[in-house]
Short mmCIF file of C-alpha atoms and ligand atoms in Angstrom, two decimals:
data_model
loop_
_atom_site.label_atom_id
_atom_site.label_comp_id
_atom_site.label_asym_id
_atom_site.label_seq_id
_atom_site.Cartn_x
_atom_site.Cartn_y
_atom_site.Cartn_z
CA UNK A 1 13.64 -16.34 4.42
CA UNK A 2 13.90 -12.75 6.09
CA UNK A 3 11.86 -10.37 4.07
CA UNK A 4 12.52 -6.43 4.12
CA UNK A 5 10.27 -4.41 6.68
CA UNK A 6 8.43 -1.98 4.22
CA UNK A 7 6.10 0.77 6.22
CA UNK A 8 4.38 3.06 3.60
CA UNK A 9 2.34 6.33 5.04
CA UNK A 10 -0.94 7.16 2.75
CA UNK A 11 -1.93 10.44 3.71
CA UNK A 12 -4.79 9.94 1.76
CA UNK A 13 -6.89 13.67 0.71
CA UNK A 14 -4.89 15.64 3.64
CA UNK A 15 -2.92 18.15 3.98
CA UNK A 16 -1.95 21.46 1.84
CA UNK A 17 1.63 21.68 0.03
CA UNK A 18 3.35 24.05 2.89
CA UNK A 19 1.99 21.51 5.41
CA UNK A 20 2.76 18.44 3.69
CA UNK A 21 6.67 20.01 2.77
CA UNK A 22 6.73 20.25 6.28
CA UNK A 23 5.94 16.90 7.13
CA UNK A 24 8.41 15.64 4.94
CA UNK A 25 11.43 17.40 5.51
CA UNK A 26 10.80 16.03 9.31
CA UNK A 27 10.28 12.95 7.93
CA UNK A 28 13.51 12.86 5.62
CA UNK A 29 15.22 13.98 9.15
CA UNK A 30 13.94 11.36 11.16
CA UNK A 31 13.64 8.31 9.02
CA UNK A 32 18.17 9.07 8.01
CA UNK A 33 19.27 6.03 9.78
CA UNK A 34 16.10 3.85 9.76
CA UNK A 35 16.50 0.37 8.74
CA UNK A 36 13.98 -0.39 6.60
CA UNK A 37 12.10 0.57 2.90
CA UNK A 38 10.13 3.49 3.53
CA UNK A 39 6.92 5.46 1.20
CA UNK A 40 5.18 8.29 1.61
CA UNK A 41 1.89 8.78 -0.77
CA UNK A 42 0.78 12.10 -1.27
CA UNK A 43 -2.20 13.52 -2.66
CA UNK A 44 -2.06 14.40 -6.58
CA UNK A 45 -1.36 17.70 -5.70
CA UNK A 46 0.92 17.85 -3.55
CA UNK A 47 3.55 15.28 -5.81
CA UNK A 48 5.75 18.37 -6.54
CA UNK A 49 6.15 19.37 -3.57
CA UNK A 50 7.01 16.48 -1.82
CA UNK A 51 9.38 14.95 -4.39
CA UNK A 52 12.64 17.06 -4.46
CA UNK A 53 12.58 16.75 -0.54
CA UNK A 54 13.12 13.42 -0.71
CA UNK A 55 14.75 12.88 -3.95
CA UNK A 56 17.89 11.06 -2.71
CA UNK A 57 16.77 9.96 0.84
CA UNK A 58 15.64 6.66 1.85
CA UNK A 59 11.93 7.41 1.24
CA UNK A 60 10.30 6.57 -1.70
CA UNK A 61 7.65 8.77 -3.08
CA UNK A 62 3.88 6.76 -4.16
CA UNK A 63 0.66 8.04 -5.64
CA UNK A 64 -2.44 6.75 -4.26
CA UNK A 65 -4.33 5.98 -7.96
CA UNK A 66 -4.00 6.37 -11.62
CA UNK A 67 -6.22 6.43 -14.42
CA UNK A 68 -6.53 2.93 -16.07
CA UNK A 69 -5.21 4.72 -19.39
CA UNK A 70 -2.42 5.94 -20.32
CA UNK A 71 -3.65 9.56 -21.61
CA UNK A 72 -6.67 11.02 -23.38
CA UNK A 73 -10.28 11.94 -23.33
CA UNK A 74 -10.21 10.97 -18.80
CA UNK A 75 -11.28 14.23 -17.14
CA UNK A 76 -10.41 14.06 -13.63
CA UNK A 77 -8.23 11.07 -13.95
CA UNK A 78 -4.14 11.14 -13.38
CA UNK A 79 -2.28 9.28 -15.83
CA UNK A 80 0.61 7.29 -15.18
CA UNK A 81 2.90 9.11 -17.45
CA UNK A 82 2.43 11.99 -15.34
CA UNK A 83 2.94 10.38 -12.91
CA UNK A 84 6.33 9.01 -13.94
CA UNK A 85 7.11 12.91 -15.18
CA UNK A 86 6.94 13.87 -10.88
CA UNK A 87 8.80 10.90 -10.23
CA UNK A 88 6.62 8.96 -8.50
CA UNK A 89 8.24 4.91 -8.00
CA UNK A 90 5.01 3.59 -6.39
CA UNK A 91 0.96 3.44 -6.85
CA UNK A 92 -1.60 2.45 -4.23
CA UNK A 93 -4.13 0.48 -6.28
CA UNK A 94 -7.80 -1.20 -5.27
CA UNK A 95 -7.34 1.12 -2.00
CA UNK A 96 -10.92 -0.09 -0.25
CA UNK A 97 -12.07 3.93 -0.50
CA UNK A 98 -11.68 3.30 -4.21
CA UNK A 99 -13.24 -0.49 -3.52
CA UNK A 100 -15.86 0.61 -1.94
CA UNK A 101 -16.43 4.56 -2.13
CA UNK A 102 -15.34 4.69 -5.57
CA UNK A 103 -16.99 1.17 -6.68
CA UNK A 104 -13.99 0.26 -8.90
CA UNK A 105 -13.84 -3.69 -8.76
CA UNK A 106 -11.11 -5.90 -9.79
CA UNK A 107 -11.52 -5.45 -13.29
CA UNK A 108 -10.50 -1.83 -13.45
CA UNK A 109 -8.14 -2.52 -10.24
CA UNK A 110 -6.22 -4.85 -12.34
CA UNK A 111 -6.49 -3.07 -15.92
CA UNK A 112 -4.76 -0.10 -13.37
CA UNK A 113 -1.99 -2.79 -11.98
CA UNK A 114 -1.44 -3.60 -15.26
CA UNK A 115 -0.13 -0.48 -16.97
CA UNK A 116 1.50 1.14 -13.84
CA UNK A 117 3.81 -2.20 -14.15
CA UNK A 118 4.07 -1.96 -17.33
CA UNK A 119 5.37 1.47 -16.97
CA UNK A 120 8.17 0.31 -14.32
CA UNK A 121 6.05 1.21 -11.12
CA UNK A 122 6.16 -0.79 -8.13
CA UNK A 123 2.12 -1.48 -7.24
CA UNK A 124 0.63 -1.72 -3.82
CA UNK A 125 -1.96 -3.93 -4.30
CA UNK A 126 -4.33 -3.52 -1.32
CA UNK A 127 -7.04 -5.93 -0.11
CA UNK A 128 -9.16 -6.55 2.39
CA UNK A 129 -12.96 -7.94 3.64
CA UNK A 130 -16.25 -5.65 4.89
CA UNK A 131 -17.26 -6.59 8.87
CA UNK A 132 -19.91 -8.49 7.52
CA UNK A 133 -17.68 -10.94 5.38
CA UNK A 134 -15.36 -11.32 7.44
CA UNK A 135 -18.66 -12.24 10.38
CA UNK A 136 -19.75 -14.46 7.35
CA UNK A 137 -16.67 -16.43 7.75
CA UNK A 138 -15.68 -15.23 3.92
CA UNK A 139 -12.25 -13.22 5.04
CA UNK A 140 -10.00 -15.31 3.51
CA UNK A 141 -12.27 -15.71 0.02
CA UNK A 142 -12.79 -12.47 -0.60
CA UNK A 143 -8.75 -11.11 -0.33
CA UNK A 144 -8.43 -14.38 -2.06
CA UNK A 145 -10.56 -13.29 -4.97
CA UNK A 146 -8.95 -9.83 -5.03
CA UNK A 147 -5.04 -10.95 -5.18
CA UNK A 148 -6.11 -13.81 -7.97
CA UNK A 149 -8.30 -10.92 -9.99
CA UNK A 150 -5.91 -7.81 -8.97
CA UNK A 151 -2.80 -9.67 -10.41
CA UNK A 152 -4.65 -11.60 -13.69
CA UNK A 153 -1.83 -11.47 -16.49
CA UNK A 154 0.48 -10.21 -14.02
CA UNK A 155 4.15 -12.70 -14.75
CA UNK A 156 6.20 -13.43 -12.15
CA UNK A 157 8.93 -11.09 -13.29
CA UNK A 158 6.32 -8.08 -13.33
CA UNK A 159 5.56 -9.60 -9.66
CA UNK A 160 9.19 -8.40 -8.40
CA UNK A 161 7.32 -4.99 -8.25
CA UNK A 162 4.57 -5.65 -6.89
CA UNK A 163 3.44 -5.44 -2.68
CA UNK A 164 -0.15 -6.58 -1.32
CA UNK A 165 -1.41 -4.78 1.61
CA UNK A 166 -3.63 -6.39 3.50
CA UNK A 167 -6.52 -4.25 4.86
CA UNK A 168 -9.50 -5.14 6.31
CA UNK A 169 -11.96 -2.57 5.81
CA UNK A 170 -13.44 -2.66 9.07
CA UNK A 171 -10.20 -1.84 10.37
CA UNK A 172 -9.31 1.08 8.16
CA UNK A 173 -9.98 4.28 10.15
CA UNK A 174 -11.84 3.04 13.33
CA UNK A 175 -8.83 2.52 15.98
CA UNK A 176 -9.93 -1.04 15.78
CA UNK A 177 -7.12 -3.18 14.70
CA UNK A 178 -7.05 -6.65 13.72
CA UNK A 179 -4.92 -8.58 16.24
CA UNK A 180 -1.77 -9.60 15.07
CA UNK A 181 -2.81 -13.55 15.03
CA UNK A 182 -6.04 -12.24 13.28
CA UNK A 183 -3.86 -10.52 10.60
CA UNK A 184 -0.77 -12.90 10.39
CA UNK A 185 -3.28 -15.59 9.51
CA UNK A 186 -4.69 -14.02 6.84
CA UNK A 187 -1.12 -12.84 5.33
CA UNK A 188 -0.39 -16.59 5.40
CA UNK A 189 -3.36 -17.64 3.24
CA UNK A 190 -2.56 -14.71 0.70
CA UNK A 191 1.32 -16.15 0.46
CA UNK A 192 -0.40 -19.58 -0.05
CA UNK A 193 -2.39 -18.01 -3.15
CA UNK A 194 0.78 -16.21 -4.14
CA UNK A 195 2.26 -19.65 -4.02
CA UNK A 196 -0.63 -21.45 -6.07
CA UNK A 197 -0.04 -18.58 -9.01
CA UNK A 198 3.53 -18.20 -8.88
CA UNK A 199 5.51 -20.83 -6.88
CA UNK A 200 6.93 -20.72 -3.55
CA UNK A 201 10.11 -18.34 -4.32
CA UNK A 202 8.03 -15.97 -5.50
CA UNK A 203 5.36 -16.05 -2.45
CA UNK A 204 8.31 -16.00 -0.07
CA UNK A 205 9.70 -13.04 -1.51
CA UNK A 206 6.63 -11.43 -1.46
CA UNK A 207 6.08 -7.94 0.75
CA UNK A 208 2.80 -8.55 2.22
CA UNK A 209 1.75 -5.26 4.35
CA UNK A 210 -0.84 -5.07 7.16
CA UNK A 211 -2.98 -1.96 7.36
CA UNK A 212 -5.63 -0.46 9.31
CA UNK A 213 -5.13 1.54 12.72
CA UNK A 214 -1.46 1.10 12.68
CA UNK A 215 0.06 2.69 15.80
CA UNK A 216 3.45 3.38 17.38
CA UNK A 217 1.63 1.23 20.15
CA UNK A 218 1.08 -2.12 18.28
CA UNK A 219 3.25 -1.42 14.85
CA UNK A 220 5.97 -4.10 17.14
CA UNK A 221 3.37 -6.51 17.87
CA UNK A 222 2.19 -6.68 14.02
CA UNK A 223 5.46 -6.97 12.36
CA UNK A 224 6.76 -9.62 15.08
CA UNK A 225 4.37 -11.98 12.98
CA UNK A 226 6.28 -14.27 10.51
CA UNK A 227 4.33 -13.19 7.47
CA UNK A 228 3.57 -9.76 8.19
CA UNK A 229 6.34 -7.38 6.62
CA UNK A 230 5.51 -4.22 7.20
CA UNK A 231 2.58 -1.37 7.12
CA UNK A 232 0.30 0.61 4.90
CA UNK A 233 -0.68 3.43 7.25
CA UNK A 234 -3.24 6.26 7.01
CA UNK A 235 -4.29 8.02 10.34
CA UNK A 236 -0.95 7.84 12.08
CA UNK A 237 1.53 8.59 8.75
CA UNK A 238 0.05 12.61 9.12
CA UNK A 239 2.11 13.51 11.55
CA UNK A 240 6.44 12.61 12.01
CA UNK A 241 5.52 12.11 15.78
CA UNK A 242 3.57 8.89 15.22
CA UNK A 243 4.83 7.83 11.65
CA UNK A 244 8.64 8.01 12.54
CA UNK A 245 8.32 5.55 15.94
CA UNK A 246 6.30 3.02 13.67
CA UNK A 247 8.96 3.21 10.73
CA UNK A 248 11.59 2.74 13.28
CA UNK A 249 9.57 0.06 14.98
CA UNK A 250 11.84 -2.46 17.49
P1 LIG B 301 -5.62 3.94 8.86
O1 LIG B 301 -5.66 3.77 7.26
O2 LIG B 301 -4.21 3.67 9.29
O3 LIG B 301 -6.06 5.33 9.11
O4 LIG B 301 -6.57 2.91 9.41
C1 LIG B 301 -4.94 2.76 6.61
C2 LIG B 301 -5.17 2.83 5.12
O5 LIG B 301 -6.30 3.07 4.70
O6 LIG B 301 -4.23 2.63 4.32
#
């Protein structure tokens, strides 16, 4: 089954809202006749900004959190009805700076999946193993555990919306990459959990994103692999000159 490419840029706490309008009209400009889904996640702030320049292109616009509730007594936190009130389509949850930086395990992670599909978001669910789990031989355990915990109570229609991202930590930021074969094997097992939960249509449908030191030099090589559908990409989605070529990967 051919599965849509889907290459989402996090920008994660970058840029200001002249720079980041700036980014995206490019963006919008040189992304017009690319093939494939497309996501840019903004800061918080910068939601405004970004989303009347690409209201009506083909780039969809994604927060990076949201608070677990829907509104109240949160300070700091963003809720997901403001969220749909900038018209945000997409949230980045269990991110491994929230994982790890931010300690919020699976619990929370999936309390968070929970209401932004409930409130008709489409979820990137990232996971991913530390060096030393993946040295312990626990890789495929550990983004294992996360899918199974991230999605709890999650059906399968509620699953239509929903992406993983898989992103090994050790990867994230460093310019080392996991080699396709490393990463492609990995996607495979989470399908075969996606398959245990929720049948094989469902795991072969599913969007299953690679991330960590994604570059216009090896975005090709990743998404040649049969289970690896596109890219969740930080470092290189802060500029148009190296997000565009890895959107419009050949
Ligand atoms: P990176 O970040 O591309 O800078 O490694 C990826 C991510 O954290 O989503």
């Amino acid at each position: 089954m051919s599965r849509p490419y889907y290459i989402a840029g996090n920008w994660k706490m970058h840029k200001t809202r002249s720079e980041a309008a700036e980014l995206t009209e490019t963006l919008v400009k040189e992304l017009k006749d690319g093939k494939h889904k497309y996501l840019v996640a903004p800061s918080f702030t910068l939601l405004e900004t970004v989303a009347p320049i690409i209201r009506g292109t083909n780039i969809l616009l994604g927060a990076q959190n949201c608070a677990p509730e829907e509104q109240g007594a949160h300070t700091g936190e963003v809720s997901v009805l403001q969220l749909k009130d900038l018209g945000v389509q997409t949230i980045i949850l269990g991110h491994s700076e929230r994982r790890h930086n931010y300690k919020e395990d699976d619990a929370l992670i999936n309390k968070k999946v929970k209401l932004a599909l409930q409130h008709g978001f489409e979820v990137i669910l990232c996971v991913g193993e530390l060096l030393e789990e993946r040295e312990a031989g626990k890789a495929e355990a550990v983004c294992e555990t996360q899918t199974v915990k991230g999605l709890e109570g999650v059906d399968v229609v509620n699953l239509n919306r929903v992406v993983i991202a898989y992103e090994p930590v050790w990867a994230i930021g460093t310019g080392k990459t996991a080699t396709p074969e490393d990463a492609d094997a990995i996607h495979a097992y989470v399908r075969k959990v996606i398959a245990k939960l929720y049948g094989d249509p469902a795991a072969e449908k599913m969007i299953i994103q690679y991330g960590g030191s994604v570059k216009p030099d090896n975005a090709a090589q990743l998404m040649a692999k049969e289970n690896i559908d596109g890219a969740l990409v930080g470092g290189a989605a802060l500029k148009a000159d190296t997000f565009a070529p890895i959107a419009k990967f050949a």
